Coordinates of C-alpha atoms and ligand atoms in Angstrom, one line a residue:
M1 CA 23.6 -36.1 -60.8
T2 CA 24.7 -37.3 -57.4
T3 CA 28.1 -36.1 -56.3
L4 CA 30.6 -37.2 -53.6
R5 CA 33.5 -35.1 -52.3
I6 CA 36.6 -36.8 -50.9
A7 CA 37.5 -33.9 -48.7
G8 CA 40.7 -32.4 -47.2
G9 CA 43.2 -35.1 -48.1
Q10 CA 46.6 -35.2 -49.8
V11 CA 46.1 -36.7 -53.3
L12 CA 48.5 -38.9 -55.3
R13 CA 48.5 -37.5 -58.8
P14 CA 49.4 -39.5 -62.0
D15 CA 52.9 -38.0 -62.1
M16 CA 53.5 -39.4 -58.6
T17 CA 53.5 -36.0 -56.9
V18 CA 51.3 -35.4 -53.9
E19 CA 49.1 -32.3 -53.5
R20 CA 46.5 -31.3 -51.0
A21 CA 43.2 -31.4 -52.9
D22 CA 39.5 -32.5 -52.8
V23 CA 38.3 -35.1 -55.3
L24 CA 34.9 -34.7 -56.7
I25 CA 33.1 -37.7 -58.1
D26 CA 30.0 -38.1 -60.2
Q27 CA 28.4 -41.1 -58.5
D28 CA 25.9 -41.8 -61.3
D29 CA 28.5 -42.4 -64.0
G30 CA 31.3 -43.4 -61.6
T31 CA 33.9 -41.0 -62.8
I32 CA 36.1 -38.3 -61.4
L33 CA 34.7 -34.8 -62.1
A34 CA 37.4 -32.6 -60.7
V35 CA 40.6 -32.6 -58.5
G36 CA 41.4 -29.4 -56.6
D37 CA 39.2 -27.0 -54.6
V38 CA 35.6 -28.2 -55.3
A39 CA 32.3 -26.8 -54.3
D40 CA 29.9 -28.7 -52.0
A41 CA 28.7 -32.1 -53.0
D42 CA 25.7 -34.2 -52.1
E43 CA 27.9 -36.4 -49.8
T44 CA 31.3 -35.9 -48.3
L45 CA 33.8 -38.4 -47.1
D46 CA 36.5 -37.0 -44.8
A47 CA 40.1 -37.6 -45.9
S48 CA 42.0 -35.2 -43.7
D49 CA 45.0 -36.9 -42.2
G50 CA 44.7 -39.2 -45.2
L51 CA 46.4 -39.9 -48.5
V52 CA 43.9 -40.4 -51.5
I53 CA 45.4 -42.9 -54.0
P54 CA 44.1 -44.7 -57.0
G55 CA 42.4 -48.0 -56.0
L56 CA 44.9 -50.7 -56.2
V57 CA 44.4 -53.3 -59.0
N58 CA 45.2 -56.9 -58.3
A59 CA 45.8 -58.0 -61.9
H60 CA 46.2 -61.8 -61.3
C61 CA 44.2 -63.5 -58.7
H62 CA 42.1 -66.6 -58.0
A63 CA 39.9 -65.0 -55.4
A64 CA 38.1 -68.2 -54.3
M65 CA 41.4 -69.7 -53.3
T66 CA 41.2 -67.8 -50.1
L67 CA 39.3 -70.9 -48.9
L68 CA 42.7 -72.8 -49.3
R69 CA 44.6 -70.2 -47.4
G70 CA 47.0 -72.2 -45.2
Y71 CA 45.8 -75.5 -46.5
A72 CA 49.1 -76.6 -48.1
D73 CA 52.4 -74.7 -48.0
D74 CA 56.1 -75.1 -48.5
K75 CA 56.1 -77.2 -51.7
P76 CA 57.2 -76.4 -55.3
L77 CA 54.5 -75.5 -57.9
D78 CA 54.1 -78.8 -59.7
S79 CA 53.7 -81.1 -56.6
W80 CA 51.7 -78.4 -54.8
L81 CA 49.2 -78.3 -57.6
R82 CA 49.0 -82.0 -58.2
E83 CA 49.1 -83.3 -54.6
D84 CA 47.2 -80.5 -52.8
V85 CA 45.4 -77.8 -54.8
W86 CA 43.9 -79.7 -57.7
P87 CA 42.4 -82.6 -55.5
V88 CA 40.8 -80.0 -53.2
E89 CA 39.6 -77.9 -56.1
A90 CA 37.9 -80.9 -57.5
A91 CA 35.7 -81.1 -54.3
L92 CA 34.7 -77.4 -54.6
T93 CA 31.0 -76.7 -55.0
P94 CA 29.5 -73.5 -56.7
E95 CA 28.6 -72.4 -53.1
D96 CA 32.2 -72.8 -52.0
V97 CA 33.4 -70.7 -55.0
R98 CA 30.9 -68.0 -54.0
A99 CA 32.0 -68.0 -50.4
G100 CA 35.7 -67.9 -51.3
T101 CA 35.2 -65.1 -53.8
E102 CA 33.3 -63.1 -51.3
L103 CA 36.0 -63.6 -48.6
G104 CA 38.7 -62.5 -51.2
M105 CA 36.8 -59.4 -52.2
L106 CA 36.2 -58.5 -48.5
E107 CA 39.9 -58.7 -48.0
M108 CA 40.5 -56.6 -51.2
I109 CA 38.0 -53.9 -50.1
K110 CA 39.5 -53.8 -46.6
S111 CA 43.0 -53.3 -48.2
G112 CA 42.2 -50.6 -50.8
T113 CA 42.0 -52.9 -53.9
T114 CA 39.2 -51.8 -56.2
G115 CA 39.8 -53.9 -59.2
F116 CA 41.1 -57.4 -60.0
A117 CA 41.5 -60.1 -62.6
D118 CA 40.1 -63.5 -61.6
M119 CA 40.9 -66.8 -63.2
Y120 CA 38.7 -69.6 -61.8
F121 CA 35.7 -71.7 -62.4
E122 CA 31.9 -71.6 -61.5
V123 CA 32.4 -68.0 -62.9
D124 CA 28.6 -67.3 -62.8
E125 CA 29.0 -67.4 -59.0
V126 CA 32.0 -65.1 -59.3
A127 CA 30.1 -62.6 -61.5
E128 CA 27.2 -62.5 -59.0
A129 CA 29.6 -61.9 -56.1
V130 CA 31.4 -59.1 -58.0
E131 CA 28.1 -57.5 -58.8
E132 CA 27.1 -57.6 -55.2
A133 CA 30.5 -56.4 -53.8
G134 CA 30.8 -53.4 -56.1
L135 CA 34.3 -54.1 -57.3
R136 CA 35.6 -53.9 -60.9
A137 CA 36.8 -57.2 -62.3
R138 CA 38.0 -58.9 -65.5
I139 CA 36.8 -62.5 -64.9
G140 CA 37.2 -65.8 -66.7
H141 CA 37.0 -69.5 -66.6
G142 CA 40.5 -71.2 -66.4
V143 CA 40.9 -74.1 -68.9
V144 CA 43.1 -77.1 -68.3
T145 CA 43.1 -79.9 -71.0
I146 CA 46.0 -82.1 -69.9
G147 CA 44.9 -85.4 -68.4
K148 CA 41.3 -85.0 -69.8
D149 CA 39.4 -86.8 -72.5
E150 CA 39.0 -84.8 -75.7
E151 CA 35.3 -84.3 -75.1
V152 CA 35.8 -83.0 -71.6
A153 CA 38.6 -80.8 -72.6
R154 CA 36.6 -79.2 -75.4
E155 CA 33.7 -78.7 -73.0
D156 CA 36.1 -76.8 -70.7
F157 CA 37.2 -74.5 -73.5
E158 CA 33.6 -74.0 -74.7
T159 CA 32.7 -73.0 -71.1
S160 CA 35.5 -70.4 -71.1
L161 CA 34.2 -68.9 -74.4
A162 CA 30.6 -68.9 -73.3
I163 CA 31.4 -67.3 -69.9
A164 CA 33.5 -64.7 -71.6
E165 CA 30.6 -63.9 -74.0
E166 CA 27.8 -63.9 -71.3
F167 CA 29.4 -61.7 -68.7
D168 CA 31.4 -59.1 -70.7
G169 CA 29.9 -55.7 -69.8
A170 CA 27.9 -57.1 -66.9
A171 CA 27.2 -55.1 -63.7
D172 CA 26.9 -51.8 -65.6
G173 CA 30.2 -52.5 -67.1
R174 CA 32.1 -53.2 -64.0
I175 CA 32.6 -56.8 -65.1
T176 CA 34.6 -57.5 -68.2
T177 CA 35.9 -60.9 -69.2
A178 CA 38.8 -62.8 -70.8
V179 CA 39.2 -66.3 -72.2
M180 CA 41.7 -68.0 -69.8
P181 CA 43.7 -71.1 -70.9
H182 CA 45.5 -72.0 -67.7
S183 CA 49.0 -72.1 -69.3
L184 CA 51.0 -73.1 -72.3
T185 CA 51.8 -76.5 -70.8
T186 CA 48.5 -77.3 -69.3
V187 CA 46.5 -76.8 -72.4
G188 CA 47.2 -78.9 -75.6
E189 CA 48.2 -77.3 -78.8
E190 CA 45.3 -78.7 -80.8
Y191 CA 42.9 -76.8 -78.4
L192 CA 44.8 -73.6 -78.9
D193 CA 44.6 -74.0 -82.6
D194 CA 40.8 -74.4 -82.5
Y195 CA 39.8 -71.9 -79.8
I196 CA 42.2 -68.9 -79.9
S197 CA 40.7 -67.7 -83.3
R198 CA 37.2 -68.1 -81.8
T199 CA 38.4 -65.9 -78.8
R200 CA 39.5 -63.2 -81.3
D201 CA 36.1 -63.4 -83.0
L202 CA 34.5 -62.7 -79.6
G203 CA 36.8 -59.6 -79.2
V204 CA 37.8 -60.4 -75.5
P205 CA 41.5 -60.6 -74.3
L206 CA 43.4 -63.7 -73.4
H207 CA 44.8 -64.3 -69.9
Y208 CA 47.1 -67.2 -69.0
H209 CA 50.0 -68.2 -66.9
A210 CA 53.4 -68.1 -68.8
N211 CA 57.1 -68.6 -68.0
E212 CA 56.3 -69.2 -64.3
T213 CA 58.9 -71.8 -63.5
R214 CA 62.0 -73.4 -65.3
D215 CA 60.1 -76.7 -65.4
E216 CA 57.4 -75.0 -67.5
V217 CA 59.8 -73.4 -69.9
A218 CA 62.1 -76.3 -70.5
P219 CA 59.7 -78.8 -72.2
I220 CA 58.5 -76.1 -74.7
V221 CA 62.1 -75.3 -75.6
E222 CA 63.0 -78.9 -76.0
E223 CA 59.9 -79.9 -77.9
R224 CA 59.5 -77.0 -80.2
G225 CA 62.9 -75.3 -80.3
K226 CA 61.5 -72.0 -79.4
R227 CA 60.7 -70.0 -76.2
P228 CA 57.3 -70.2 -74.7
L229 CA 56.3 -66.6 -75.6
E230 CA 57.5 -67.2 -79.2
Y231 CA 55.2 -70.3 -79.2
A232 CA 52.4 -68.1 -77.7
R233 CA 52.8 -65.5 -80.4
E234 CA 52.7 -68.1 -83.2
K235 CA 49.4 -69.3 -81.7
G236 CA 48.1 -65.8 -81.8
M237 CA 48.0 -65.4 -78.1
T238 CA 49.9 -62.1 -77.8
G239 CA 48.5 -58.6 -78.3
E240 CA 47.6 -55.2 -76.8
S241 CA 44.7 -56.5 -74.7
D242 CA 46.3 -59.8 -73.7
F243 CA 48.1 -60.3 -70.3
V244 CA 50.1 -63.1 -68.9
A245 CA 50.8 -63.9 -65.3
H246 CA 54.3 -64.3 -63.9
G247 CA 56.9 -63.9 -66.8
V248 CA 59.5 -65.1 -64.4
H249 CA 61.8 -66.9 -66.8
V250 CA 61.7 -64.6 -69.8
N251 CA 64.8 -64.0 -71.9
T252 CA 65.6 -60.8 -73.9
T253 CA 63.9 -62.0 -77.0
E254 CA 60.7 -62.6 -75.1
I255 CA 61.0 -59.2 -73.3
D256 CA 61.3 -57.5 -76.7
L257 CA 58.3 -59.6 -77.9
L258 CA 56.2 -58.5 -75.0
A259 CA 57.1 -54.9 -75.6
E260 CA 56.5 -55.1 -79.3
T261 CA 53.1 -56.8 -79.1
G262 CA 51.9 -54.7 -76.1
T263 CA 51.2 -57.9 -74.1
G264 CA 51.0 -57.1 -70.4
V265 CA 52.8 -59.0 -67.7
I266 CA 51.5 -59.5 -64.3
H267 CA 54.3 -59.8 -61.7
C268 CA 53.4 -61.9 -58.7
P269 CA 56.5 -61.6 -56.5
A270 CA 55.1 -63.2 -53.3
S271 CA 53.9 -66.3 -55.2
N272 CA 57.2 -66.5 -57.1
M273 CA 59.2 -66.4 -53.8
K274 CA 56.9 -68.8 -51.9
L275 CA 56.9 -71.5 -54.6
A276 CA 60.6 -70.8 -55.3
S277 CA 59.8 -70.2 -58.9
G278 CA 62.5 -67.6 -59.5
M279 CA 63.0 -63.8 -59.8
A280 CA 61.3 -62.0 -62.7
P281 CA 63.5 -59.4 -64.5
V282 CA 61.1 -56.7 -63.7
Q283 CA 63.4 -53.7 -64.1
A284 CA 64.6 -55.1 -67.5
M285 CA 60.9 -55.4 -68.6
L286 CA 60.1 -51.8 -67.4
D287 CA 63.2 -50.5 -69.3
A288 CA 62.1 -52.3 -72.5
G289 CA 58.6 -50.7 -72.3
V290 CA 56.6 -53.7 -71.3
T291 CA 53.4 -53.0 -69.5
V292 CA 53.9 -54.6 -66.1
G293 CA 51.0 -54.9 -63.5
L294 CA 51.1 -56.5 -60.1
G295 CA 49.0 -59.4 -58.7
T296 CA 48.9 -61.5 -55.6
D297 CA 48.0 -64.8 -57.4
G298 CA 45.8 -67.0 -55.2
A299 CA 45.8 -66.8 -51.5
A300 CA 47.2 -70.4 -51.2
S301 CA 50.5 -69.3 -52.6
N302 CA 50.8 -65.8 -51.0
N303 CA 48.9 -66.1 -48.5
D304 CA 47.0 -62.9 -48.5
L305 CA 45.6 -60.5 -51.1
D306 CA 47.1 -57.4 -49.6
M307 CA 48.6 -55.3 -52.6
F308 CA 50.6 -53.2 -50.2
G309 CA 52.6 -56.4 -49.2
E310 CA 52.8 -57.2 -52.9
M311 CA 54.3 -53.7 -53.7
R312 CA 56.9 -54.1 -51.0
D313 CA 57.8 -57.7 -52.2
A314 CA 58.1 -56.4 -55.8
A315 CA 60.5 -53.7 -54.8
M316 CA 62.6 -56.0 -52.6
L317 CA 62.7 -58.9 -55.1
G318 CA 63.2 -56.6 -58.1
K319 CA 66.4 -55.2 -56.4
L320 CA 67.7 -58.7 -55.7
A321 CA 67.0 -59.9 -59.2
A322 CA 68.8 -56.9 -60.8
N323 CA 71.5 -56.9 -58.1
D324 CA 70.9 -53.2 -57.9
A325 CA 69.3 -51.3 -55.0
S326 CA 68.1 -48.6 -57.4
A327 CA 66.1 -51.1 -59.4
V328 CA 62.3 -51.4 -59.1
A329 CA 62.0 -48.2 -57.1
A330 CA 59.1 -47.1 -54.9
E331 CA 57.5 -45.1 -57.7
S332 CA 57.8 -48.1 -60.1
V333 CA 55.9 -50.4 -57.8
V334 CA 53.2 -47.9 -57.0
E335 CA 52.8 -47.4 -60.8
M336 CA 52.6 -51.1 -61.3
A337 CA 49.9 -51.6 -58.7
T338 CA 47.8 -48.8 -60.1
R339 CA 48.2 -47.6 -63.7
G340 CA 50.2 -50.6 -64.8
S341 CA 47.7 -53.2 -63.6
A342 CA 44.8 -51.1 -64.9
T343 CA 46.3 -50.7 -68.3
A344 CA 47.0 -54.5 -68.6
L345 CA 43.3 -55.2 -67.6
G346 CA 41.9 -52.5 -69.9
F347 CA 40.4 -50.4 -67.0
D348 CA 40.3 -46.6 -67.3
S349 CA 41.4 -46.5 -63.6
G350 CA 44.6 -46.4 -61.7
R351 CA 45.0 -42.6 -61.9
I352 CA 43.3 -39.7 -60.1
E353 CA 42.4 -37.4 -62.9
E354 CA 39.3 -35.8 -64.4
G355 CA 37.4 -38.3 -66.5
A356 CA 39.0 -41.5 -65.1
N357 CA 37.0 -44.1 -63.2
A358 CA 36.3 -43.1 -59.6
D359 CA 38.2 -46.1 -58.1
L360 CA 40.0 -44.8 -55.0
A361 CA 41.3 -45.6 -51.6
V362 CA 42.1 -43.3 -48.7
I363 CA 45.1 -44.3 -46.4
D364 CA 45.1 -43.1 -42.8
L365 CA 48.6 -41.6 -42.3
S366 CA 48.4 -41.2 -38.6
S367 CA 49.7 -44.6 -37.5
A368 CA 53.1 -44.8 -35.9
H369 CA 54.6 -46.8 -38.8
L370 CA 53.7 -44.0 -41.2
V371 CA 55.3 -41.1 -39.3
P372 CA 57.1 -39.0 -40.3
H373 CA 55.8 -37.9 -43.8
H374 CA 59.1 -37.3 -45.7
D375 CA 57.9 -39.2 -48.8
L376 CA 54.4 -40.7 -49.1
V377 CA 55.1 -42.7 -52.3
S378 CA 57.9 -44.3 -50.3
H379 CA 55.4 -45.1 -47.6
L380 CA 53.0 -46.7 -50.0
A381 CA 55.8 -49.0 -51.3
Y382 CA 57.6 -49.8 -48.1
A383 CA 55.7 -49.0 -44.9
A384 CA 51.9 -49.0 -45.5
R385 CA 49.7 -52.0 -44.9
G386 CA 46.3 -53.0 -46.2
S387 CA 44.9 -52.3 -42.7
D388 CA 45.8 -48.5 -43.1
V389 CA 43.1 -48.2 -45.7
K390 CA 40.3 -46.1 -44.2
H391 CA 37.9 -45.7 -47.1
T392 CA 37.5 -47.6 -50.4
I393 CA 35.5 -46.3 -53.4
C394 CA 34.8 -48.1 -56.7
D395 CA 32.9 -46.8 -59.7
G396 CA 31.9 -43.8 -57.5
T397 CA 30.3 -46.0 -54.9
V398 CA 31.7 -46.1 -51.3
L399 CA 32.5 -49.8 -50.5
M400 CA 34.1 -49.1 -47.2
A401 CA 33.8 -46.0 -44.9
D402 CA 35.9 -45.7 -41.8
R403 CA 37.0 -49.4 -42.1
E404 CA 33.4 -50.6 -42.3
P405 CA 32.6 -52.6 -45.4
L406 CA 29.2 -51.4 -46.8
T407 CA 28.5 -53.9 -49.6
L408 CA 29.5 -57.2 -48.0
D409 CA 28.6 -58.2 -44.4
E410 CA 31.9 -58.9 -42.7
K411 CA 30.6 -61.3 -40.1
S412 CA 28.5 -63.5 -42.4
V413 CA 31.2 -63.6 -45.1
T414 CA 33.9 -64.7 -42.8
E415 CA 31.8 -67.2 -40.8
N416 CA 30.5 -68.7 -44.1
A417 CA 34.0 -69.0 -45.5
E418 CA 35.3 -70.6 -42.3
K419 CA 32.5 -73.2 -42.3
R420 CA 32.8 -74.1 -45.9
A421 CA 36.6 -74.3 -45.9
K422 CA 36.4 -76.7 -43.1
E423 CA 33.8 -78.9 -44.8
L424 CA 35.8 -78.7 -48.0
A425 CA 38.9 -80.0 -46.4
E426 CA 37.1 -82.9 -44.8
R427 CA 35.4 -83.8 -48.1
A428 CA 38.7 -83.7 -50.1
T429 CA 40.5 -86.0 -47.7
E430 CA 37.7 -88.6 -47.4
Ligands
ZN501 ZN1 47.8 -67.9 -60.9

């Protein structure tokens, strides 16, 4: 057994208390062996002056969209997708997806994110990139059937199932999968009828966008006389392992439905604000017992993958939405970004405890904006930034030490992404 000791830091425990302790990791099986005073280990990583936290989990993301960062801003969801995003995505090559995913993961590692859910295409490239970067991910192929011939639409769904089957459990179990219909309005009912039961036979979760904008809710209510998530339940798309992105415009019936079925909701506050989609009733969902995780969505609607920014946005927006300054408190957003997201994604991560996955980050507490140290949970939610992360560890492997990424080459990843993004934009406007 090879062991790693995260030494001398303050540690955020699952009950949100902070104590000074070492964390001992079994690097062979990638789990936490002990928290407390531990004996010497094969390797030691210094965490004095630091706060050891569970690695953050970005539970809804399209990592390769980092190539579109700053490409098109300041438009509502529908026209932004149709006029800008989808045309450019149609010009993406597998190599572009690889480059964008690597850029996204570099950003995640540098900001303390150790796990994520990714909905995209060219997923074999995504899987290879995840394997190389050392992160934990639930990945899948996003299916859109509207505007497509039946044969092409069916091929798209078949791809999503095949990808889910092929890569589940890859990279020593760090990679898991889901079948990912894009949303309840961009995938036709006839396809849901055929493919959801096949997803269940495969035994993988479903992940889709739901109730993101009013424009997405209204047509379902008008056409079917029921709410989108009632429709989703009728189609067999809700359950303990399933998770939906956004859940902005959910009513009380849908909140109860989410809680009853155990379906996770991934809150994406920055994306919801930027696209003016609305304010999710996060505190009401938490009060009802819904599993709520946190995600950045794609970098084109955020525009970064920094989960610290997302925690702050979630707290701020949650208070506005509830018209209550005590709503969506610091502890709640830290919980959402760690255990909430991990639970929604089915990862045994998001908590620093014996037996859990050794997915951790160490925050440097010495910067001016993190002094004094009255309340470190408050700092995580309101004052810390991704650039405060000193070390990142996933599955017991050190992915970044003293801000130097070890699994991805920072220079070549950023240069390649810059070059490919430029060529992509030129191709898309030809
Ligand atoms: Zn999304």
